[in-house]
CSV table of C-alpha atoms and ligand atoms in Angstrom, one decimal:
chain,number,residue,atom,x,y,z
P,51,UNK,CA,-18.4,20.5,3.7
P,52,UNK,CA,-16.5,18.8,0.9
P,53,UNK,CA,-17.0,15.1,0.5
P,54,UNK,CA,-14.0,12.9,1.6
P,55,UNK,CA,-11.9,11.2,-1.0
P,56,UNK,CA,-9.9,8.0,-0.5
P,57,UNK,CA,-6.7,7.5,-2.5
P,58,UNK,CA,-4.4,4.5,-2.1
P,59,UNK,CA,-0.8,3.9,-3.4
P,60,UNK,CA,0.3,0.4,-4.2
P,61,UNK,CA,3.3,-1.4,-5.7
P,62,UNK,CA,6.2,-3.8,-5.1
P,63,UNK,CA,9.1,-3.1,-2.7
P,64,UNK,CA,11.1,-0.1,-3.7
P,65,UNK,CA,8.5,1.4,-6.2
P,66,UNK,CA,8.7,4.8,-4.5
P,67,UNK,CA,5.1,4.9,-3.1
P,68,UNK,CA,6.1,6.4,0.3
P,69,UNK,CA,7.9,9.4,-1.3
P,70,UNK,CA,5.2,9.8,-3.9
P,71,UNK,CA,2.4,9.7,-1.2
P,72,UNK,CA,4.2,12.5,0.7
P,73,UNK,CA,4.5,14.7,-2.4
P,74,UNK,CA,0.9,14.1,-3.4
P,75,UNK,CA,-0.2,15.0,0.2
P,76,UNK,CA,1.8,18.3,-0.1
P,77,UNK,CA,0.1,19.0,-3.5
P,78,UNK,CA,-3.4,18.3,-2.3
P,79,UNK,CA,-2.8,20.5,0.8
P,80,UNK,CA,-1.7,23.3,-1.4
P,81,UNK,CA,-4.9,23.0,-3.3
P,82,UNK,CA,-6.7,23.8,-0.1
P,83,UNK,CA,-8.0,20.4,0.9
P,84,UNK,CA,-7.4,18.9,4.3
P,85,UNK,CA,-5.3,15.7,4.0
P,86,UNK,CA,-4.6,12.7,6.1
P,87,UNK,CA,-1.5,10.8,5.1
P,88,UNK,CA,-1.4,7.3,6.5
P,89,UNK,CA,-0.1,3.8,5.8
P,90,UNK,CA,-0.6,0.1,6.3
P,91,UNK,CA,0.5,-1.7,8.2
P,92,UNK,CA,1.1,0.7,11.1
P,93,UNK,CA,-1.3,3.6,10.7
P,94,UNK,CA,-2.4,3.5,14.4
P,95,UNK,CA,-0.6,2.9,17.7
P,96,UNK,CA,-1.9,-0.7,17.8
P,97,UNK,CA,-1.0,-1.0,14.1
P,98,UNK,CA,2.6,0.0,14.7
P,99,UNK,CA,2.9,-2.9,17.1
P,100,UNK,CA,1.4,-5.3,14.6
P,101,UNK,CA,3.8,-3.8,11.9
P,102,UNK,CA,6.8,-4.7,14.1
P,103,UNK,CA,5.7,-8.3,14.3
P,104,UNK,CA,4.9,-8.6,10.6
P,105,UNK,CA,8.1,-7.0,9.2
P,106,UNK,CA,10.7,-8.1,11.7
P,107,UNK,CA,13.2,-10.5,10.0
P,108,UNK,CA,13.0,-12.5,13.3
P,109,UNK,CA,9.4,-13.4,12.4
P,110,UNK,CA,10.7,-15.8,9.7
P,111,UNK,CA,8.6,-18.8,10.7
P,112,UNK,CA,5.2,-17.0,10.5
P,113,UNK,CA,2.4,-19.1,9.1
P,114,UNK,CA,0.9,-17.4,6.0
P,115,UNK,CA,-2.6,-17.5,7.6
P,116,UNK,CA,-1.4,-15.9,10.8
P,117,UNK,CA,0.3,-13.3,8.6
P,118,UNK,CA,-3.0,-12.7,6.7
P,119,UNK,CA,-5.0,-12.2,9.9
P,120,UNK,CA,-2.5,-9.8,11.3
P,121,UNK,CA,-2.8,-7.6,8.2
P,122,UNK,CA,-6.5,-7.6,8.6
P,123,UNK,CA,-6.3,-6.8,12.4
P,124,UNK,CA,-4.2,-3.8,11.4
P,125,UNK,CA,-6.7,-2.8,8.8
P,126,UNK,CA,-9.8,-3.1,11.0
P,127,UNK,CA,-8.2,-0.8,13.6
P,128,UNK,CA,-7.0,1.6,10.9
P,129,UNK,CA,-10.3,1.9,9.2
P,130,UNK,CA,-12.2,2.4,12.4
P,131,UNK,CA,-9.8,4.7,14.1
P,132,UNK,CA,-8.3,6.8,11.2
P,133,UNK,CA,-9.8,6.4,7.7
P,134,UNK,CA,-13.5,6.4,8.3
P,135,UNK,CA,-13.5,9.4,10.7
P,136,UNK,CA,-11.2,11.4,8.3
P,137,UNK,CA,-13.5,10.7,5.3
P,138,UNK,CA,-16.5,11.6,7.4
P,139,UNK,CA,-14.8,15.0,8.1
P,140,UNK,CA,-14.4,15.6,4.4
P,141,UNK,CA,-10.6,15.0,4.3
P,142,UNK,CA,-8.6,13.5,1.4
P,143,UNK,CA,-7.1,10.3,2.8
P,144,UNK,CA,-3.9,9.2,1.1
P,145,UNK,CA,-3.0,5.7,2.3
P,146,UNK,CA,0.3,3.9,1.5
P,147,UNK,CA,-1.0,0.4,0.8
P,148,UNK,CA,-4.5,-1.0,1.6
P,149,UNK,CA,-6.6,-4.0,0.6
P,150,UNK,CA,-5.0,-4.6,-2.8
P,151,UNK,CA,-1.6,-5.2,-1.0
P,152,UNK,CA,-3.2,-8.2,0.7
P,153,UNK,CA,-4.6,-9.6,-2.5
P,154,UNK,CA,-1.2,-9.1,-4.2
P,155,UNK,CA,1.1,-10.4,-1.4
P,156,UNK,CA,-1.0,-12.9,0.5
P,157,UNK,CA,-3.2,-14.0,-2.4
P,158,UNK,CA,-1.0,-14.0,-5.5
P,159,UNK,CA,2.4,-14.0,-3.6
P,160,UNK,CA,1.7,-16.6,-0.9
P,161,UNK,CA,-1.0,-18.5,-2.8
P,162,UNK,CA,-3.9,-18.1,-0.2
P,163,UNK,CA,-7.4,-18.3,-1.5
P,164,UNK,CA,-8.6,-15.0,-3.1
P,165,UNK,CA,-12.3,-15.6,-2.0
P,166,UNK,CA,-11.1,-15.9,1.7
P,167,UNK,CA,-9.2,-12.6,1.3
P,168,UNK,CA,-12.2,-10.9,-0.2
P,169,UNK,CA,-14.5,-12.1,2.7
P,170,UNK,CA,-12.1,-11.1,5.4
P,171,UNK,CA,-11.5,-7.8,3.8
P,172,UNK,CA,-15.2,-7.1,3.7
P,173,UNK,CA,-15.3,-7.8,7.5
P,174,UNK,CA,-12.2,-5.7,8.3
P,175,UNK,CA,-13.1,-2.6,6.2
P,176,UNK,CA,-16.9,-2.9,6.5
P,177,UNK,CA,-17.0,-2.5,2.7
P,178,UNK,CA,-14.9,0.6,2.4
P,179,UNK,CA,-13.0,0.7,-0.9
P,180,UNK,CA,-10.6,3.4,-2.3
P,181,UNK,CA,-12.0,5.9,-4.8
P,182,UNK,CA,-8.7,5.9,-6.6
P,183,UNK,CA,-5.7,3.5,-6.5
P,184,UNK,CA,-2.4,4.5,-8.0
P,185,UNK,CA,-0.3,1.4,-8.9
P,186,UNK,CA,3.4,2.3,-9.2
P,187,UNK,CA,4.7,-0.3,-11.5
P,188,UNK,CA,8.4,-1.2,-11.7
P,189,UNK,CA,10.5,-4.3,-12.7
P,190,UNK,CA,11.2,-6.5,-9.6
P,191,UNK,CA,15.0,-6.3,-10.0
P,192,UNK,CA,14.9,-2.5,-10.0
P,193,UNK,CA,12.5,-2.3,-7.0
P,194,UNK,CA,14.4,-4.7,-4.9
P,195,UNK,CA,17.7,-2.9,-5.6
P,196,UNK,CA,16.2,0.3,-4.3
P,197,UNK,CA,14.5,-1.3,-1.3
P,198,UNK,CA,17.6,-3.1,-0.1
P,199,UNK,CA,19.7,0.0,-0.5
P,200,UNK,CA,17.1,2.1,1.4
P,201,UNK,CA,16.9,-0.5,4.3
P,202,UNK,CA,20.7,-0.4,4.6
P,203,UNK,CA,20.9,3.4,4.4
P,204,UNK,CA,18.1,4.1,6.9
P,205,UNK,CA,19.0,1.3,9.3
P,206,UNK,CA,15.6,-0.4,8.5
P,207,UNK,CA,17.2,-3.8,8.1
P,208,UNK,CA,15.0,-5.1,11.0
P,209,UNK,CA,12.0,-4.5,8.7
P,210,UNK,CA,13.4,-6.7,6.0
P,211,UNK,CA,11.2,-9.9,6.1
P,212,UNK,CA,9.6,-9.3,2.7
P,213,UNK,CA,12.8,-8.1,1.0
P,214,UNK,CA,14.4,-11.4,2.0
P,215,UNK,CA,11.8,-13.3,-0.1
P,216,UNK,CA,13.2,-14.6,-3.5
P,217,UNK,CA,12.7,-12.6,-6.7
P,218,UNK,CA,10.0,-15.1,-7.9
P,219,UNK,CA,7.8,-14.2,-4.9
P,220,UNK,CA,8.0,-10.5,-5.8
P,221,UNK,CA,7.4,-11.3,-9.5
P,222,UNK,CA,4.1,-13.0,-8.5
P,223,UNK,CA,3.2,-9.9,-6.4
P,224,UNK,CA,3.9,-7.6,-9.4
P,225,UNK,CA,1.9,-9.7,-11.8
P,226,UNK,CA,-0.9,-10.0,-9.1
P,227,UNK,CA,-1.1,-6.2,-8.9
P,228,UNK,CA,-1.3,-5.9,-12.7
P,229,UNK,CA,-4.0,-8.5,-12.8
P,230,UNK,CA,-6.1,-6.7,-10.1
P,231,UNK,CA,-5.6,-3.4,-11.9
P,232,UNK,CA,-6.7,-4.8,-15.1
P,233,UNK,CA,-9.9,-6.2,-13.5
P,234,UNK,CA,-10.8,-2.9,-11.9
P,235,UNK,CA,-9.7,-0.3,-14.5
P,236,UNK,CA,-12.1,2.4,-13.3
P,237,UNK,CA,-10.5,2.5,-9.9
P,238,UNK,CA,-6.9,1.9,-10.8
P,239,UNK,CA,-4.3,4.1,-12.6
P,240,UNK,CA,-1.1,2.2,-13.5
P,241,UNK,CA,1.9,4.5,-13.4
P,242,UNK,CA,5.4,3.6,-14.8
P,243,UNK,CA,7.6,4.2,-11.7
P,244,UNK,CA,10.9,3.8,-13.4
P,245,UNK,CA,11.5,7.6,-13.9
P,246,UNK,CA,12.8,10.3,-11.5
P,247,UNK,CA,10.8,11.2,-8.4
P,248,UNK,CA,9.7,14.4,-10.2
P,249,UNK,CA,8.6,12.6,-13.4
P,250,UNK,CA,6.6,10.0,-11.5
P,251,UNK,CA,5.0,12.8,-9.3
P,252,UNK,CA,4.0,14.7,-12.5
P,253,UNK,CA,2.3,11.6,-13.9
P,254,UNK,CA,0.5,11.1,-10.6
P,255,UNK,CA,-0.8,14.7,-10.4
P,256,UNK,CA,-2.0,14.3,-13.9
P,257,UNK,CA,-4.2,11.3,-12.9
P,258,UNK,CA,-5.6,12.8,-9.6
P,259,UNK,CA,-8.9,14.4,-10.4
P,260,UNK,CA,-11.5,14.7,-7.7
P,261,UNK,CA,-13.9,17.3,-6.3
P,262,UNK,CA,-12.0,20.4,-5.2
P,263,UNK,CA,-9.0,19.7,-7.4
R,519,TMP,P1,5.8,-1.0,3.2
R,519,TMP,O1,7.3,-1.5,3.1
R,519,TMP,O2,5.3,-0.5,2.0
R,519,TMP,O3,5.6,-0.1,4.4
R,519,TMP,O4,4.9,-2.3,3.4
R,519,TMP,C1,5.2,-3.2,4.4
R,519,TMP,C2,5.3,-4.7,3.9
R,519,TMP,O5,4.1,-5.3,4.1
R,519,TMP,C3,5.6,-4.8,2.4
R,519,TMP,O6,6.6,-5.7,2.2
R,519,TMP,C4,4.3,-5.3,1.8
R,519,TMP,C5,3.7,-6.1,3.0
R,519,TMP,N1,2.2,-6.1,3.0
R,519,TMP,C6,1.5,-7.3,2.8
R,519,TMP,O7,2.2,-8.3,2.6
R,519,TMP,N2,0.2,-7.4,2.9
R,519,TMP,C7,-0.6,-6.3,3.1
R,519,TMP,O8,-1.8,-6.4,3.2
R,519,TMP,C8,0.1,-5.0,3.3
R,519,TMP,C9,-0.7,-3.8,3.7
R,519,TMP,C10,1.5,-5.0,3.3
């Protein structure tokens, strides 16, 4: 049986990760590998309920530590129920956001202690880290324009708690992601996400090299 392989996609709001993750999953499937496409928050039934609490605009007053712990509750369930079993079965797991999102948003964005995030992450994931992380990088103004349009078009306005944050928050998140990527250059591939969907997917496929592909 092939060994499992764990790929995560990261980036600011509106960077196109969800579309790109879907296209990448189609590509990997065509190459004959079994694929599990999933996301955080919300990759399990329990996680979907946590996602509603986290992203609802009505959750405006949420304390940043309560927010942090809800992301980790979602992740612990997701790793145990979906990611670890799929990797053990030899699948390629493609996950739309994972650990680095917590470091970028709650660490760099909200200003919570990075050491605390690392420790809680270790507990939630039992040390599981992605084999490859694709960071789709985009200027904040461009990303937010896309994200706010998408939420209006798809009636996802109720998931808008993070889009309602000021541009400075998203700038901290973007710089946070670039910092994390710089510190872990073996795992990360930074991809310019400002082109067309096809251009960005071509760049991604160029970077994805793992056993069986
Ligand atoms: P999504 O819009 O990419 O599905 O992600 C949901 C939101 O949750 C997005 O605004 C980023 C945020 N988020 C965090 O703040 N911390 C995390 O650990 C994760 C996974 C997501």
